[in-house]
Amino acid sequence: REIAVIREAADIARAAKAAFEEAWANGEDIENAALAAERTARDMAAHDIRTLVSRDGGRTLQPYQARFGDRPEHLVGYIAVKYLGYWADTFVQAGAPVHVASAANAAMKTLLQNLQSGAELSAVAKQADNALGSLTPHPALSNNFGARIGLSLRECDTIDTAANGVAQPGTAYSLHAGALDEASGGAVASALVVTMPGGALDILLTSGMDGSDASAG
């Protein structure tokens, strides 16, 4: 039941993300775009919503501040929704510098290739970190590549190079990989996945990977 509800929460997050991106593409400022995402999530019966936006080209993320009119150099945002007690989240991105987005995408693809039931979380994090190449890991991500998600946004099993645990089967993980070039800006790729018995990975939602937004669920 938990995975089924998280899947529904992921559907709400996907729709909110699309509204965020559409409002931005139509010329809205960063906070009106975030508000469009929140309205969409509310209309789909989300019980709680959290958004963050970047006003400095993806270098930092901040909560809502009623500072309308800001149109930064490219879009980086975040939205999390709570539905029937369970969370789903995703990053929102458009127009990031190509070399920065490519590094974030490479790290995310590495996460998706290596995260499976029984995998050592520290090893998964080290592989993703190597995929970032020479770019700095994004500081907004608290020096990790994700964690279990469910009744809270960050439950346990953080995916970082100092982690001691292994990925558990039948578990939802929120993954994120970010890169930063102080001169050009930042970029973040994200995914919401479920580790399946036998090593398969059920991908509920992805964002930022080569500009795509997909679900295999």
Coordinates of C-alpha atoms in Angstrom, one line a residue:
R1 CA 0.0 0.0 0.0
E2 CA 2.8 2.4 0.8
I3 CA 4.4 2.1 -2.6
A4 CA 0.9 2.4 -4.3
V5 CA 0.4 5.7 -2.4
I6 CA 3.9 7.0 -3.2
R7 CA 3.2 6.2 -6.9
E8 CA 0.0 8.4 -6.7
A9 CA 2.0 11.1 -5.0
A10 CA 4.6 10.9 -7.8
D11 CA 1.8 11.5 -10.3
I12 CA 0.9 14.7 -8.5
A13 CA 4.5 15.8 -8.4
R14 CA 4.8 15.2 -12.1
A15 CA 1.7 17.3 -12.9
A16 CA 3.0 20.1 -10.6
K17 CA 6.4 20.0 -12.2
A18 CA 4.7 20.3 -15.6
A19 CA 2.7 23.3 -14.4
F20 CA 5.9 24.9 -13.0
E21 CA 7.7 24.5 -16.4
E22 CA 4.8 25.6 -18.4
A23 CA 4.3 28.8 -16.4
W24 CA 8.1 29.6 -16.8
A25 CA 8.0 28.9 -20.5
N26 CA 5.1 31.3 -20.8
G27 CA 7.2 34.1 -19.3
E28 CA 6.1 34.0 -15.6
D29 CA 8.6 35.0 -13.0
I30 CA 10.2 32.3 -10.8
E31 CA 7.7 32.6 -7.9
N32 CA 4.6 32.8 -10.0
A33 CA 5.8 29.6 -11.7
A34 CA 6.2 27.9 -8.4
L35 CA 2.7 29.1 -7.3
A36 CA 1.3 27.5 -10.5
A37 CA 2.9 24.2 -9.4
E38 CA 1.4 24.6 -6.0
R39 CA -2.1 25.3 -7.3
T40 CA -1.9 22.2 -9.5
A41 CA -0.9 20.0 -6.6
R42 CA -3.7 21.4 -4.4
D43 CA -6.2 20.8 -7.1
M44 CA -5.1 17.1 -7.1
A45 CA -5.7 16.8 -3.4
A46 CA -2.1 17.1 -2.1
H47 CA -2.2 17.7 1.7
D48 CA 1.1 19.5 1.9
I49 CA 3.4 21.2 -0.6
R50 CA 6.9 22.5 -0.4
T51 CA 8.7 24.5 -3.1
L52 CA 12.1 26.0 -3.5
V53 CA 13.4 28.3 -6.2
S54 CA 16.7 29.6 -7.4
R55 CA 17.1 33.3 -8.2
D56 CA 20.8 33.1 -9.1
G57 CA 21.0 30.6 -12.0
G58 CA 20.8 27.4 -9.9
R59 CA 23.6 28.3 -7.5
T60 CA 21.3 28.4 -4.4
L61 CA 17.7 27.4 -3.6
Q62 CA 15.4 29.5 -1.4
P63 CA 11.8 29.2 -0.1
Y64 CA 8.9 31.4 -1.2
Q65 CA 9.6 35.1 -0.4
A66 CA 6.9 37.0 -2.3
R67 CA 9.6 38.6 -4.5
F68 CA 7.7 38.6 -7.8
G69 CA 9.3 39.7 -11.0
D70 CA 12.5 37.7 -10.7
R71 CA 13.5 36.0 -14.0
P72 CA 16.9 34.4 -13.4
E73 CA 19.2 33.2 -16.2
H74 CA 17.7 29.7 -16.1
L75 CA 15.1 27.8 -14.2
V76 CA 16.0 25.6 -11.2
G77 CA 13.3 24.7 -8.7
Y78 CA 12.1 22.0 -6.4
I79 CA 8.7 20.7 -5.4
A80 CA 7.6 18.1 -2.9
V81 CA 4.0 17.0 -2.3
K82 CA 2.4 14.9 0.4
Y83 CA -0.6 12.7 -0.4
L84 CA -2.3 10.4 2.1
G85 CA 0.6 10.8 4.4
Y86 CA 3.4 10.0 1.9
W87 CA 5.8 12.2 0.1
A88 CA 7.1 12.5 -3.5
D89 CA 9.5 15.1 -4.8
T90 CA 11.2 16.3 -7.9
F91 CA 13.5 19.1 -9.2
V92 CA 12.5 21.4 -12.0
Q93 CA 15.0 22.7 -14.5
A94 CA 15.2 24.4 -17.9
G95 CA 18.0 26.1 -19.7
A96 CA 20.9 25.1 -17.5
P97 CA 24.4 25.4 -18.9
V98 CA 25.0 22.3 -21.1
H99 CA 28.3 21.2 -19.4
V100 CA 26.7 21.5 -15.9
A101 CA 23.5 19.7 -16.9
S102 CA 25.5 17.0 -18.6
A103 CA 27.5 16.3 -15.4
A104 CA 24.3 16.1 -13.3
N105 CA 22.7 13.8 -15.9
A106 CA 25.8 11.6 -15.9
A107 CA 25.7 11.2 -12.2
M108 CA 22.0 10.5 -12.2
K109 CA 22.4 7.8 -14.8
T110 CA 25.1 6.2 -12.7
L111 CA 22.8 6.2 -9.7
L112 CA 20.0 4.5 -11.8
Q113 CA 22.5 1.9 -13.1
N114 CA 23.9 1.0 -9.7
L115 CA 21.2 1.4 -7.1
Q116 CA 19.5 -2.0 -6.6
S117 CA 18.5 -4.2 -3.7
G118 CA 21.6 -5.1 -1.7
A119 CA 23.9 -2.5 -3.2
E120 CA 26.2 -0.7 -0.8
L121 CA 24.9 2.9 -0.6
S122 CA 28.4 4.3 -0.1
A123 CA 29.6 2.6 -3.3
V124 CA 26.7 3.9 -5.3
A125 CA 27.4 7.4 -4.0
K126 CA 31.1 7.2 -4.9
Q127 CA 30.3 6.1 -8.4
A128 CA 27.9 9.0 -8.9
D129 CA 30.4 11.4 -7.4
N130 CA 33.0 10.2 -9.9
A131 CA 30.5 10.8 -12.7
L132 CA 30.4 14.5 -11.9
G133 CA 33.9 14.8 -13.2
S134 CA 35.7 18.1 -12.4
L135 CA 32.5 20.0 -11.3
T136 CA 31.6 20.6 -7.7
P137 CA 28.7 18.6 -6.2
H138 CA 25.8 21.0 -5.7
P139 CA 25.9 22.4 -2.1
A140 CA 22.1 22.5 -1.8
L141 CA 22.0 18.7 -1.8
S142 CA 23.7 18.4 1.6
N143 CA 26.6 16.3 0.2
N144 CA 24.5 13.3 -0.7
F145 CA 22.7 11.7 -3.6
G146 CA 19.4 11.0 -2.0
A147 CA 17.7 8.9 0.7
R148 CA 14.6 6.8 1.4
I149 CA 11.3 8.7 1.1
G150 CA 7.9 7.9 2.5
L151 CA 6.2 9.3 5.6
S152 CA 9.0 11.9 5.7
L153 CA 11.0 13.5 2.9
R154 CA 14.2 12.0 4.2
E155 CA 13.6 8.8 6.2
C156 CA 17.0 7.1 6.4
D157 CA 19.5 5.2 4.2
T158 CA 21.1 8.4 2.9
I159 CA 23.1 7.8 -0.2
D160 CA 26.5 9.3 0.5
T161 CA 30.1 8.3 0.5
A162 CA 30.1 7.7 4.3
A163 CA 26.9 5.5 4.3
N164 CA 27.0 2.2 6.1
G165 CA 23.8 0.6 4.8
V166 CA 22.6 -1.3 1.8
A167 CA 19.6 -0.6 -0.4
Q168 CA 16.6 -2.5 0.8
P169 CA 14.1 -4.2 -1.6
G170 CA 10.6 -2.8 -2.0
T171 CA 11.8 0.6 -0.9
A172 CA 11.2 4.1 -2.4
Y173 CA 14.3 6.3 -2.8
S174 CA 14.4 10.0 -3.8
L175 CA 17.6 10.4 -5.9
H176 CA 19.2 13.7 -6.8
A177 CA 22.5 14.6 -8.5
G178 CA 23.6 18.2 -8.8
A179 CA 26.6 20.0 -10.2
L180 CA 27.8 23.5 -9.8
D181 CA 30.1 25.8 -11.8
E182 CA 30.2 29.1 -10.0
A183 CA 30.8 31.0 -13.2
S184 CA 28.0 29.4 -15.2
G185 CA 25.4 28.2 -12.6
G186 CA 24.0 25.0 -11.2
A187 CA 22.0 22.1 -12.4
V188 CA 20.2 19.2 -10.7
A189 CA 18.7 15.9 -12.0
S190 CA 16.3 13.9 -9.9
A191 CA 14.4 10.6 -9.8
L192 CA 11.9 8.8 -7.6
V193 CA 12.5 5.0 -7.7
V194 CA 11.5 1.8 -6.0
T195 CA 14.1 -1.0 -5.5
M196 CA 12.5 -4.3 -6.5
P197 CA 13.4 -7.8 -5.4
G198 CA 15.9 -9.4 -7.8
G199 CA 17.7 -6.2 -8.6
A200 CA 15.2 -4.4 -10.9
L201 CA 14.5 -0.7 -10.4
D202 CA 11.0 0.7 -10.8
I203 CA 11.4 4.4 -12.0
L204 CA 8.3 6.4 -10.9
L205 CA 9.6 9.8 -12.0
T206 CA 12.6 11.4 -13.4
S207 CA 13.5 15.1 -14.1
G208 CA 16.4 17.0 -15.5
M209 CA 17.9 14.2 -17.5
D210 CA 18.6 15.6 -20.9
G211 CA 15.5 17.7 -20.5
S212 CA 13.2 14.7 -20.1
D213 CA 10.5 13.8 -17.6
A214 CA 9.6 10.2 -17.7
S215 CA 7.9 7.4 -15.8
A216 CA 8.3 3.7 -16.2
G217 CA 5.8 2.9 -13.4

